[in-house]
Structure formats: C-alpha cells, structure tokens
PDB file of C-alpha atoms in Angstrom:
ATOM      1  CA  UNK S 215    -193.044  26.418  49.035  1.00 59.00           C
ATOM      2  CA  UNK S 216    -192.824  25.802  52.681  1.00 68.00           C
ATOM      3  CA  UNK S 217    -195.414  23.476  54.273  1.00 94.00           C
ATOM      4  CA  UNK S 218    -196.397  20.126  55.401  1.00 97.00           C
ATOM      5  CA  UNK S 219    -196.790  16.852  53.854  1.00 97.00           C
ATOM      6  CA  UNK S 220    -198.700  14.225  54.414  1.00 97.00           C
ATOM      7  CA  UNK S 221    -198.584  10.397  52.274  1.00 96.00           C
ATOM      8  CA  UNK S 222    -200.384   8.603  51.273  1.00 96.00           C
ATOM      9  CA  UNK S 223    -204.082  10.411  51.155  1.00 96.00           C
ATOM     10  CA  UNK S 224    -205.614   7.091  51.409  1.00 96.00           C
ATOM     11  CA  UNK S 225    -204.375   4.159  53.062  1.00 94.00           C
ATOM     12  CA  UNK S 226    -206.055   0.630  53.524  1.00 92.00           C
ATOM     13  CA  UNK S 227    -204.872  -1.584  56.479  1.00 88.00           C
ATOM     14  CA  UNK S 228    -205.786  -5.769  56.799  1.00 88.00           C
ATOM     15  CA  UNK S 229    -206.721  -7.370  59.589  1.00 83.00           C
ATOM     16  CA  UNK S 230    -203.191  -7.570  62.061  1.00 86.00           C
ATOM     17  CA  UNK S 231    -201.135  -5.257  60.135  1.00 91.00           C
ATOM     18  CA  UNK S 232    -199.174  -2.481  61.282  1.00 94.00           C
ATOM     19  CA  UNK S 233    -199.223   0.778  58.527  1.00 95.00           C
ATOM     20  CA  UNK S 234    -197.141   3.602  58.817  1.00 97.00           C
ATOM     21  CA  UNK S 235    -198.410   7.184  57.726  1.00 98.00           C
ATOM     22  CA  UNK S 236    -195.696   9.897  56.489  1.00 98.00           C
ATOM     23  CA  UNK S 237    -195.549  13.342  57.465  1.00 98.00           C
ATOM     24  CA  UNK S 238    -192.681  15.882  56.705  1.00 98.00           C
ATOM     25  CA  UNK S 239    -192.651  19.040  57.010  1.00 97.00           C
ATOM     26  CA  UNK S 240    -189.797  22.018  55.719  1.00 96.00           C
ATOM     27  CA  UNK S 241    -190.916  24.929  57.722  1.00 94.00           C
ATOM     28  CA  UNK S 242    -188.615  24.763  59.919  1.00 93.00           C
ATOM     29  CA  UNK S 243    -190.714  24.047  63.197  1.00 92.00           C
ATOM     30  CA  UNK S 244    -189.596  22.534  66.096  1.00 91.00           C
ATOM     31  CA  UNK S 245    -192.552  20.769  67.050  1.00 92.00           C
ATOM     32  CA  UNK S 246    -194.804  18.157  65.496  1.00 94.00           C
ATOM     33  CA  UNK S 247    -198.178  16.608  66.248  1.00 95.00           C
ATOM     34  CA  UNK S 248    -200.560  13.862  65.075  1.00 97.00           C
ATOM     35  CA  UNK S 249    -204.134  13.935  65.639  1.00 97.00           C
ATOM     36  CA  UNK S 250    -207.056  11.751  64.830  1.00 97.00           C
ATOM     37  CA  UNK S 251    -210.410  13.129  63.829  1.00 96.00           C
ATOM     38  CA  UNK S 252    -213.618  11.250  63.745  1.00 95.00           C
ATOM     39  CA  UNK S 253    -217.365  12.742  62.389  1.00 89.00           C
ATOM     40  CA  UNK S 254    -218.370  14.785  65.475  1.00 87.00           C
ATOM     41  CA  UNK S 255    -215.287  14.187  67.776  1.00 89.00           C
ATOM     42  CA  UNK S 256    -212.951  17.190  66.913  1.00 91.00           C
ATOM     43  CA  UNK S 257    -209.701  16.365  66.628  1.00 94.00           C
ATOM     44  CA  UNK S 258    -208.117  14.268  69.719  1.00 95.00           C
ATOM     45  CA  UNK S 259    -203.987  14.291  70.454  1.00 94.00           C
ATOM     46  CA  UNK S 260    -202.241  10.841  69.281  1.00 96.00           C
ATOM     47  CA  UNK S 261    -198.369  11.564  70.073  1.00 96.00           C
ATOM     48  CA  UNK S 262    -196.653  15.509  69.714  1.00 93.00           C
ATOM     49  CA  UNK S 263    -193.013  15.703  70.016  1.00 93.00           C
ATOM     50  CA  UNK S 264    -191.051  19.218  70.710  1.00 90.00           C
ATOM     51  CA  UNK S 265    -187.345  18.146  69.689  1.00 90.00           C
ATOM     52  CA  UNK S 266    -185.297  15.626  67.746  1.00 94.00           C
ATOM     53  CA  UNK S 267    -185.184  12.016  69.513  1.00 95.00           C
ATOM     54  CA  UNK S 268    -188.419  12.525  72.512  1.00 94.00           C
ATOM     55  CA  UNK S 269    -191.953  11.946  71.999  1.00 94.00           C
ATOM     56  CA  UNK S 270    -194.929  12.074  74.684  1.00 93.00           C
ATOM     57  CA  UNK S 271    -197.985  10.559  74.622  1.00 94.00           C
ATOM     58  CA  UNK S 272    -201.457  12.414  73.763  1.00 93.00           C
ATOM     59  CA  UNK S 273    -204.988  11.523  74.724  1.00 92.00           C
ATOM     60  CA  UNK S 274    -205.046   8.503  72.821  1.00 95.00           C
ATOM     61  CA  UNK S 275    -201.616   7.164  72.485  1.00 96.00           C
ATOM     62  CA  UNK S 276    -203.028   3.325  72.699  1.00 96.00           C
ATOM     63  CA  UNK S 277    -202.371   1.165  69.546  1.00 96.00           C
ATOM     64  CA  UNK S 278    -199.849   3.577  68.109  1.00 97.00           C
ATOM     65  CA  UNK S 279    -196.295   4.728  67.788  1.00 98.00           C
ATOM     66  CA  UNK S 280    -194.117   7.394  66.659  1.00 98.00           C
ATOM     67  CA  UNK S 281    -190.904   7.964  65.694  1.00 98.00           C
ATOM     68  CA  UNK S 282    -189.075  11.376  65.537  1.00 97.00           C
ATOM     69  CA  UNK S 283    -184.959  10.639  64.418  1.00 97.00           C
ATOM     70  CA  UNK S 284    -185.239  13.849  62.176  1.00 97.00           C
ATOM     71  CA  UNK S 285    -186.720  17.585  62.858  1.00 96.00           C
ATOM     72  CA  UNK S 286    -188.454  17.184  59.160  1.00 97.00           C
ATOM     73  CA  UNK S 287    -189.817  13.896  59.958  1.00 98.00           C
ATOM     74  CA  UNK S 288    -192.343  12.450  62.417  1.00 98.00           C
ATOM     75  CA  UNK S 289    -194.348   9.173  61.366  1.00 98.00           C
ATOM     76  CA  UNK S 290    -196.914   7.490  62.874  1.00 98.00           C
ATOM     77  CA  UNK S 291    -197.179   3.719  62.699  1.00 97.00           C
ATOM     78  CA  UNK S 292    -200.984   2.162  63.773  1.00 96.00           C
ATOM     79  CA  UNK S 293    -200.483  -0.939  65.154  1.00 94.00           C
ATOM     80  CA  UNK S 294    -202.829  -4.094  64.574  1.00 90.00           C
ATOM     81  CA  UNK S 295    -203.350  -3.116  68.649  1.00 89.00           C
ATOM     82  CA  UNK S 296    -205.530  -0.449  67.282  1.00 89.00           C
ATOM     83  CA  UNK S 297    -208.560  -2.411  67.477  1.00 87.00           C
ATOM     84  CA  UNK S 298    -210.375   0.832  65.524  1.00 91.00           C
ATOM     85  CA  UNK S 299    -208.186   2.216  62.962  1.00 93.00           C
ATOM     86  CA  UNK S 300    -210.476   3.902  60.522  1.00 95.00           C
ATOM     87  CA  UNK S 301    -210.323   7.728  60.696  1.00 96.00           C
ATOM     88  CA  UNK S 302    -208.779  10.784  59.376  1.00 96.00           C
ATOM     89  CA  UNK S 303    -205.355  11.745  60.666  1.00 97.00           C
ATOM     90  CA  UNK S 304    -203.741  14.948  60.517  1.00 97.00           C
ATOM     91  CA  UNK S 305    -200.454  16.277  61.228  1.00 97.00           C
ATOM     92  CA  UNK S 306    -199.480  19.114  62.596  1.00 95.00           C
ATOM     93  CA  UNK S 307    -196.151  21.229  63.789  1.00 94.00           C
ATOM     94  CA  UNK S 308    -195.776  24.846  64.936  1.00 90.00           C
ATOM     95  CA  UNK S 309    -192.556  27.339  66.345  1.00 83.00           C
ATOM     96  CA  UNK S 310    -191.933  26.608  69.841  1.00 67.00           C
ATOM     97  CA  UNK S 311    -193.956  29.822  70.793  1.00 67.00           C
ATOM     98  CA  UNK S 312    -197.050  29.180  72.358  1.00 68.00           C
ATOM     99  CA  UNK S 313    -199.123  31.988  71.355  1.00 74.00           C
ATOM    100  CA  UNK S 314    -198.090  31.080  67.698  1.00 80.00           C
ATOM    101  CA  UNK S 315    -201.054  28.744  65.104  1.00 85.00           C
ATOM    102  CA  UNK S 316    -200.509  24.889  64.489  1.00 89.00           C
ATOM    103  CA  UNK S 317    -199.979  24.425  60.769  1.00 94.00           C
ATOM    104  CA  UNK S 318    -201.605  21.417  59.423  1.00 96.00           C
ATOM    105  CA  UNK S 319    -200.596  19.283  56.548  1.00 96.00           C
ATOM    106  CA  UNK S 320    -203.866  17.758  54.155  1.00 96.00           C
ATOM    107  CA  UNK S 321    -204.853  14.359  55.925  1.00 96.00           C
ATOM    108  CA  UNK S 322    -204.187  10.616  55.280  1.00 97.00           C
ATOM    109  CA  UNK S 323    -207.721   8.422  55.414  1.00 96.00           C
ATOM    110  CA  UNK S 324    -207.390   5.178  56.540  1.00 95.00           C
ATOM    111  CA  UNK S 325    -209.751   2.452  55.840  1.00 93.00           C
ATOM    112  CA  UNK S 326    -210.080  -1.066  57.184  1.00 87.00           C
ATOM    113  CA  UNK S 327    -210.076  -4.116  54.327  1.00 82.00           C
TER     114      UNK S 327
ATOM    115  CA  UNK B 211    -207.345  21.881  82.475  1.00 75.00           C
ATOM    116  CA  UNK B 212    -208.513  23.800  79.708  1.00 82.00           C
ATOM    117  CA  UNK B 213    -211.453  22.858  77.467  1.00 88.00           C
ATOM    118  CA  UNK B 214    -213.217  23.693  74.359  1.00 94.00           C
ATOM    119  CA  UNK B 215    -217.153  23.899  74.133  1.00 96.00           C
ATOM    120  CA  UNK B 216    -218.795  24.384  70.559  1.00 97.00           C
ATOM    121  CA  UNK B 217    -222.461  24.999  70.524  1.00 95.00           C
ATOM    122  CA  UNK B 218    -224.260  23.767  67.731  1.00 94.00           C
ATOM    123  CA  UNK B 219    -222.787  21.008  65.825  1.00 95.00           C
ATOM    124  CA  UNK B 220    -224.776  21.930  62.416  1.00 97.00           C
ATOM    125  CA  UNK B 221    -225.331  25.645  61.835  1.00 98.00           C
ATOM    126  CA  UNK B 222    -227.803  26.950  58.414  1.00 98.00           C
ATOM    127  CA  UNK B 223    -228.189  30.559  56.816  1.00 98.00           C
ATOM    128  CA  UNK B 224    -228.676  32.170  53.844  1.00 98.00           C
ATOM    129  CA  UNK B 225    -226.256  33.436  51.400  1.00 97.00           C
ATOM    130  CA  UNK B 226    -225.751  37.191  52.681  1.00 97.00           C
ATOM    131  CA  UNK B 227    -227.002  36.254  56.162  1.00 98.00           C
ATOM    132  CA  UNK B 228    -224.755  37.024  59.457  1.00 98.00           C
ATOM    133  CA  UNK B 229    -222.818  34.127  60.416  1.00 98.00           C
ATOM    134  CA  UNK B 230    -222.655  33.603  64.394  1.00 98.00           C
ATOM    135  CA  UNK B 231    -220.349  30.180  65.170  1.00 98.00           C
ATOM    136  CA  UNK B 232    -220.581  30.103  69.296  1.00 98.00           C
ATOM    137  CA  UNK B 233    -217.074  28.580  71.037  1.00 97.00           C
ATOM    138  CA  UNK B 234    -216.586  28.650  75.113  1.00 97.00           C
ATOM    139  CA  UNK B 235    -213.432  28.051  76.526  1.00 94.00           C
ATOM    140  CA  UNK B 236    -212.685  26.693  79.896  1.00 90.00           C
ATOM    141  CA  UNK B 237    -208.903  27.872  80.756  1.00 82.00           C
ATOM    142  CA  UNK B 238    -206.903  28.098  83.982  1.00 76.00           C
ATOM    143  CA  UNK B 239    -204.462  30.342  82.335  1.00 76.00           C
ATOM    144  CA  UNK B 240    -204.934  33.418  80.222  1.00 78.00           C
ATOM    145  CA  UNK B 241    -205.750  31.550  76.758  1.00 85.00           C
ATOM    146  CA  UNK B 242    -204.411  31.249  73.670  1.00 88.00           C
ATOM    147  CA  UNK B 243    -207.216  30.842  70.919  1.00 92.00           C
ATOM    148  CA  UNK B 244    -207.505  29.827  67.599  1.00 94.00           C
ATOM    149  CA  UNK B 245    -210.571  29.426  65.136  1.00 97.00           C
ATOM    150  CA  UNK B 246    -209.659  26.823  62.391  1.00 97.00           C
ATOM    151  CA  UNK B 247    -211.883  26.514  59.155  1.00 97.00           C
ATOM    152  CA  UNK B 248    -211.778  22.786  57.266  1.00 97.00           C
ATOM    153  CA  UNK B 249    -213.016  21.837  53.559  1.00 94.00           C
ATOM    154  CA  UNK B 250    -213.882  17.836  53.260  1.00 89.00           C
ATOM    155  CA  UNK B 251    -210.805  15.641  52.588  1.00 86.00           C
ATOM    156  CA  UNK B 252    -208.275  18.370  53.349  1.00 91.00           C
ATOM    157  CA  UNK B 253    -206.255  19.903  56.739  1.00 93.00           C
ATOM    158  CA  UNK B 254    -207.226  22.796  58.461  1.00 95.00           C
ATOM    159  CA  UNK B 255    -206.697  26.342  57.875  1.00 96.00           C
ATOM    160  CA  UNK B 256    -206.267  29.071  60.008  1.00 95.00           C
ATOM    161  CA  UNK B 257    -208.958  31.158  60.320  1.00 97.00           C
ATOM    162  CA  UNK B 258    -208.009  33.687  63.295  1.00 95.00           C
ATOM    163  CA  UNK B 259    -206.110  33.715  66.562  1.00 93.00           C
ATOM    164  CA  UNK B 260    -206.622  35.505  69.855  1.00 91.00           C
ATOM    165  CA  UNK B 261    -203.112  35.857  71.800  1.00 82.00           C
ATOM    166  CA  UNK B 262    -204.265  38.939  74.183  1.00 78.00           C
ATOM    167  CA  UNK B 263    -203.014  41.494  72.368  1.00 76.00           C
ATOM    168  CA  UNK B 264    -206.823  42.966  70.734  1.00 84.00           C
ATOM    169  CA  UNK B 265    -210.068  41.492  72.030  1.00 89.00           C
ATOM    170  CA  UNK B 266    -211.585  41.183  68.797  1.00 94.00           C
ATOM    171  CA  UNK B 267    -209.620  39.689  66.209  1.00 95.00           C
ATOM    172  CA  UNK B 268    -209.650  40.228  62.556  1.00 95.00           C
ATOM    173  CA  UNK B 269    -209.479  37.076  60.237  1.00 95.00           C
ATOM    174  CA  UNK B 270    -209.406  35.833  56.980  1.00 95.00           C
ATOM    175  CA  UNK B 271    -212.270  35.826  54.244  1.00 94.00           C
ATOM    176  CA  UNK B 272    -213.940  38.543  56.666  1.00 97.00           C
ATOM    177  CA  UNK B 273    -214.267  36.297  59.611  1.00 98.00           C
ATOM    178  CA  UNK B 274    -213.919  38.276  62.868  1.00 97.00           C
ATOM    179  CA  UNK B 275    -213.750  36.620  66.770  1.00 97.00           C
ATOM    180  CA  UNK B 276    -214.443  38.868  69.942  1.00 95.00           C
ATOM    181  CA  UNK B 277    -212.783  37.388  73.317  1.00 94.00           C
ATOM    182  CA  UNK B 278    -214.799  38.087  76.216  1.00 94.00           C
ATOM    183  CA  UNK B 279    -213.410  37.385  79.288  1.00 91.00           C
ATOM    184  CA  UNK B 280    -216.336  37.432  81.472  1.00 91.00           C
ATOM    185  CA  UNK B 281    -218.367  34.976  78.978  1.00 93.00           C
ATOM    186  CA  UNK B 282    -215.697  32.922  78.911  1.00 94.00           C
ATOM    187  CA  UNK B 283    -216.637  33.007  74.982  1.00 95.00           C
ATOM    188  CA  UNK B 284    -214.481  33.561  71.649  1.00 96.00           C
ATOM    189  CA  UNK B 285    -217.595  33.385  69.570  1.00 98.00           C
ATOM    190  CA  UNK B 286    -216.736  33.416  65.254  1.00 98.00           C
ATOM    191  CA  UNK B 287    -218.479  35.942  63.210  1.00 98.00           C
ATOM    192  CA  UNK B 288    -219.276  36.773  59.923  1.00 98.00           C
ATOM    193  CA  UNK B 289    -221.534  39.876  58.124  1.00 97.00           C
ATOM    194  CA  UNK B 290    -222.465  38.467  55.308  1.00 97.00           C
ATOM    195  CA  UNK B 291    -222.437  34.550  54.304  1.00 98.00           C
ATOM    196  CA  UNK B 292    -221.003  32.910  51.052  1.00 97.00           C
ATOM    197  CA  UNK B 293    -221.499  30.257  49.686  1.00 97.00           C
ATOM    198  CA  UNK B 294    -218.070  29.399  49.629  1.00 96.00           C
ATOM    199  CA  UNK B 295    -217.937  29.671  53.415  1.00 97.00           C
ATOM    200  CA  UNK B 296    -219.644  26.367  53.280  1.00 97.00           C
ATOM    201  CA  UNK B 297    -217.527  24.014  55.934  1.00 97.00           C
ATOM    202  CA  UNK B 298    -216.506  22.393  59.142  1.00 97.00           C
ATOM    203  CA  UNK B 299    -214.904  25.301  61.729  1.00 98.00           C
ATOM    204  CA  UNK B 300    -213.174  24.350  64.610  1.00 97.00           C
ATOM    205  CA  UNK B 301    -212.363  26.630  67.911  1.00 97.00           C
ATOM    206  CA  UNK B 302    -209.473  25.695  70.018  1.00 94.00           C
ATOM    207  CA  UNK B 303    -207.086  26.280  72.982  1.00 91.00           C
ATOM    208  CA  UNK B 304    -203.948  25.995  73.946  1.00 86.00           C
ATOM    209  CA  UNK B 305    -203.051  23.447  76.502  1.00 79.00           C
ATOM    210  CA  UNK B 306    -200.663  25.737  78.270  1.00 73.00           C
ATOM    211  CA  UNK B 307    -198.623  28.469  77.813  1.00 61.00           C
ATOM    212  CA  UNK B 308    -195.493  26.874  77.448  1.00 62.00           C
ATOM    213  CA  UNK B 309    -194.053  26.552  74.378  1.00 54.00           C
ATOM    214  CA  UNK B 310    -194.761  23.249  72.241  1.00 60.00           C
ATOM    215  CA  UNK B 311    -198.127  22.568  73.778  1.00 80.00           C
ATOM    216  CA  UNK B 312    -200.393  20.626  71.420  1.00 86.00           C
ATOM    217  CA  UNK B 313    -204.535  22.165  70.894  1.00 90.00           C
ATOM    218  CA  UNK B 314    -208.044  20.885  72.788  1.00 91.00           C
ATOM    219  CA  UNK B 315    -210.775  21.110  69.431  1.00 94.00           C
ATOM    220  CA  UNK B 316    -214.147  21.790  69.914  1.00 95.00           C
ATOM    221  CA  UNK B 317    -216.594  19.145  68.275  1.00 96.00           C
ATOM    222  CA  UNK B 318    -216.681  21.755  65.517  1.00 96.00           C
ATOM    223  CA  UNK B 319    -219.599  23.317  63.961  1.00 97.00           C
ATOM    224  CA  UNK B 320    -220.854  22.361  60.216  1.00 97.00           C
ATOM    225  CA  UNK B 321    -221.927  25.516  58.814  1.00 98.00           C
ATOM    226  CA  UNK B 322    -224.254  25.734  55.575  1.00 97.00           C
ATOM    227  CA  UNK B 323    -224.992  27.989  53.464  1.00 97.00           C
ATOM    228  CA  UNK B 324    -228.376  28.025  50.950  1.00 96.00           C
ATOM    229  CA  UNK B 325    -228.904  29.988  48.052  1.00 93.00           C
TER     230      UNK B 325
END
C-alpha cells in the first residue's frame, strides 16, 4: 500500500541531545512537510521541501533541521537548541499541484526525560 | 497572507443531532480549502476539499462544506451525528496557489458526541 511513514511513535529526548524523527513516504510526491502540533495550537510549519537536495524554512524553523538527499525521505532532527521539544509531529507530502490534499503519515510523540 | 479562523474550540451534540463546525478564511487569492478530521494519537485524514470547482463540497462519512465567498466562510456540516464522529477537525488553506505550498490550520474544533 502506498502511504506515509512515520518512526518511531514515541520518542524520549535527554537534556542536550539531538533526536532525529523518520518519515518516508512511497507515493510518489514531490513534496514533503513537517509540522508540529500542540493542544489548541493547530498545526504550525517546521521545514517543507518541494524537490530532492532544497529545503525552506516554516514558521518555526528554530532548534531544528532537515535533511532531504532522497524524494522518499525527509527527516527531521530536534536539536538540544529546541529549548521546548515536547509535542506531536506530523509529516506530510502532497503532488506538486496546489489545489491537490496534503497526505499525512500517523505522528511521532516526543517526550522530554 | 492567508489565515485560518475556527470558531469554537470544543463543540457538543447529541447522537443524531446536526453537526455545524464554523471555519473563516482570510485569503488574498482565490483559496484552496481543506477540512481535515483527526482521531487521538494518529495523522489526519481528509475530510473534504474546496478547489472552486462546486461551492458545496461533498465529503466523507456524510460530511458536507459550503464555500461562501461573501462570508468569507467554508463552514463543515453534518445531518445527523455519530458517535464515531467523535474527534479533533481541522479547516485549512493553502498558502498560495503555486504548487508545493505547505497549509495555515485552524486551532481546530473538538467535537463530542453524547449518547
């Protein structure tokens, strides 16, 4: 089946360590996004990249990076920058049609030790 | 710069009772909308999108959306509640309209649904 996943589900990060969150996808889409959600925040734009090898910031790029050396492939790494880590974060890719749904994979949870 | 307005951030009814979820848009473009539906602990599902081509959209699980222009509103609605419609629902806009141009969420609205 086509679709996108996301590992671990949970993840725990200790004080001044980096963690890197996985997301692949095999639909086929050209461009992939990472979001973070909070309780009653929505969902707010970390990184999105629309080809192999470029990335652009979102909304709240600070304390993270991304990587994108493979269309299938676009981790996120949360720096110990991140003073906040703990939230839900969701990726996300869609066709390079604008008129065309985001398809998003089930979550990774990360949790301060 | 577009922007997403949900009203209510908890919505209750009864199982069987009309389901109203409000969303206004702010857009300097014609819009591209979406409605989004999430269970706890998992991604989010598409519930319905408006791309211009009908003003009121047709969704899954029964779940309609009318754009209105004038309102500025793409509000989500449903005739009769289940109790498995039970979740978080998010509206959202496109950025742009160029191609690869990430969403603006609404807050979302929590909707319940009693027996």
């Amino acid at each position: 089946d086509g679709g996108i996943t996301q590992s671990p589900k949970y993840l725990f990060r200790k004080e001044g360590q980096n963690v890197t969150l996985s997301c692949e996808q095999n639909l086929n889409h050209d461009a992939m996004y990472w979001y973070r959600q909070d309780p009653g925040q929505g969902l707010r734009l970390i990184y999105y990249s629309q080809i192999v090898n470029d990335f652009q910031k979102g909304d709240i790029a600070e304390g993270y990076s991304v990587s994108r050396e493979k269309k299938e492939s676009f981790p996120l790494t949360v720096t110990s920058a991140q003073k906040n880590p703990t939230a839900f974060y969701l990726c996300a890719t869609d066709r390079d049609y604008s008129n065309q749904p985001q398809h998003f994979g089930d979550g990774t949870r990360l949790s301060i030790l | 710069a577009q922007s997403v307005t949900q009203l209510g951030s908890h919505v209750s009814v009864s199982e069987g009772a009309l389901v109203l979820l409000r969303c206004n848009y702010s857009s300097s473009v014609p819009p591209y909308l979406f409605w989004y539906v999430q269970y706890p602990n998992q991604g989010l599902q598409l519930l319905l999108k408006y791309t211009s081509a009908a003003t009121l959209v047709k969704g899954i699980n029964g779940f309609e959306a009318e754009f209105k222009k004038s309102e500025t509103s793409f509000h989500l609605t449903k005739p009769s509640a289940h109790m498995s419609d039970a979740a978080e629902y998010f509206c959202a806009v496109r950025r742009g309209n160029q191609a690869g141009t990430a969403l603006i969420f609404g807050k979302g609205t929590t909707l319940s649904v009693s027996s």
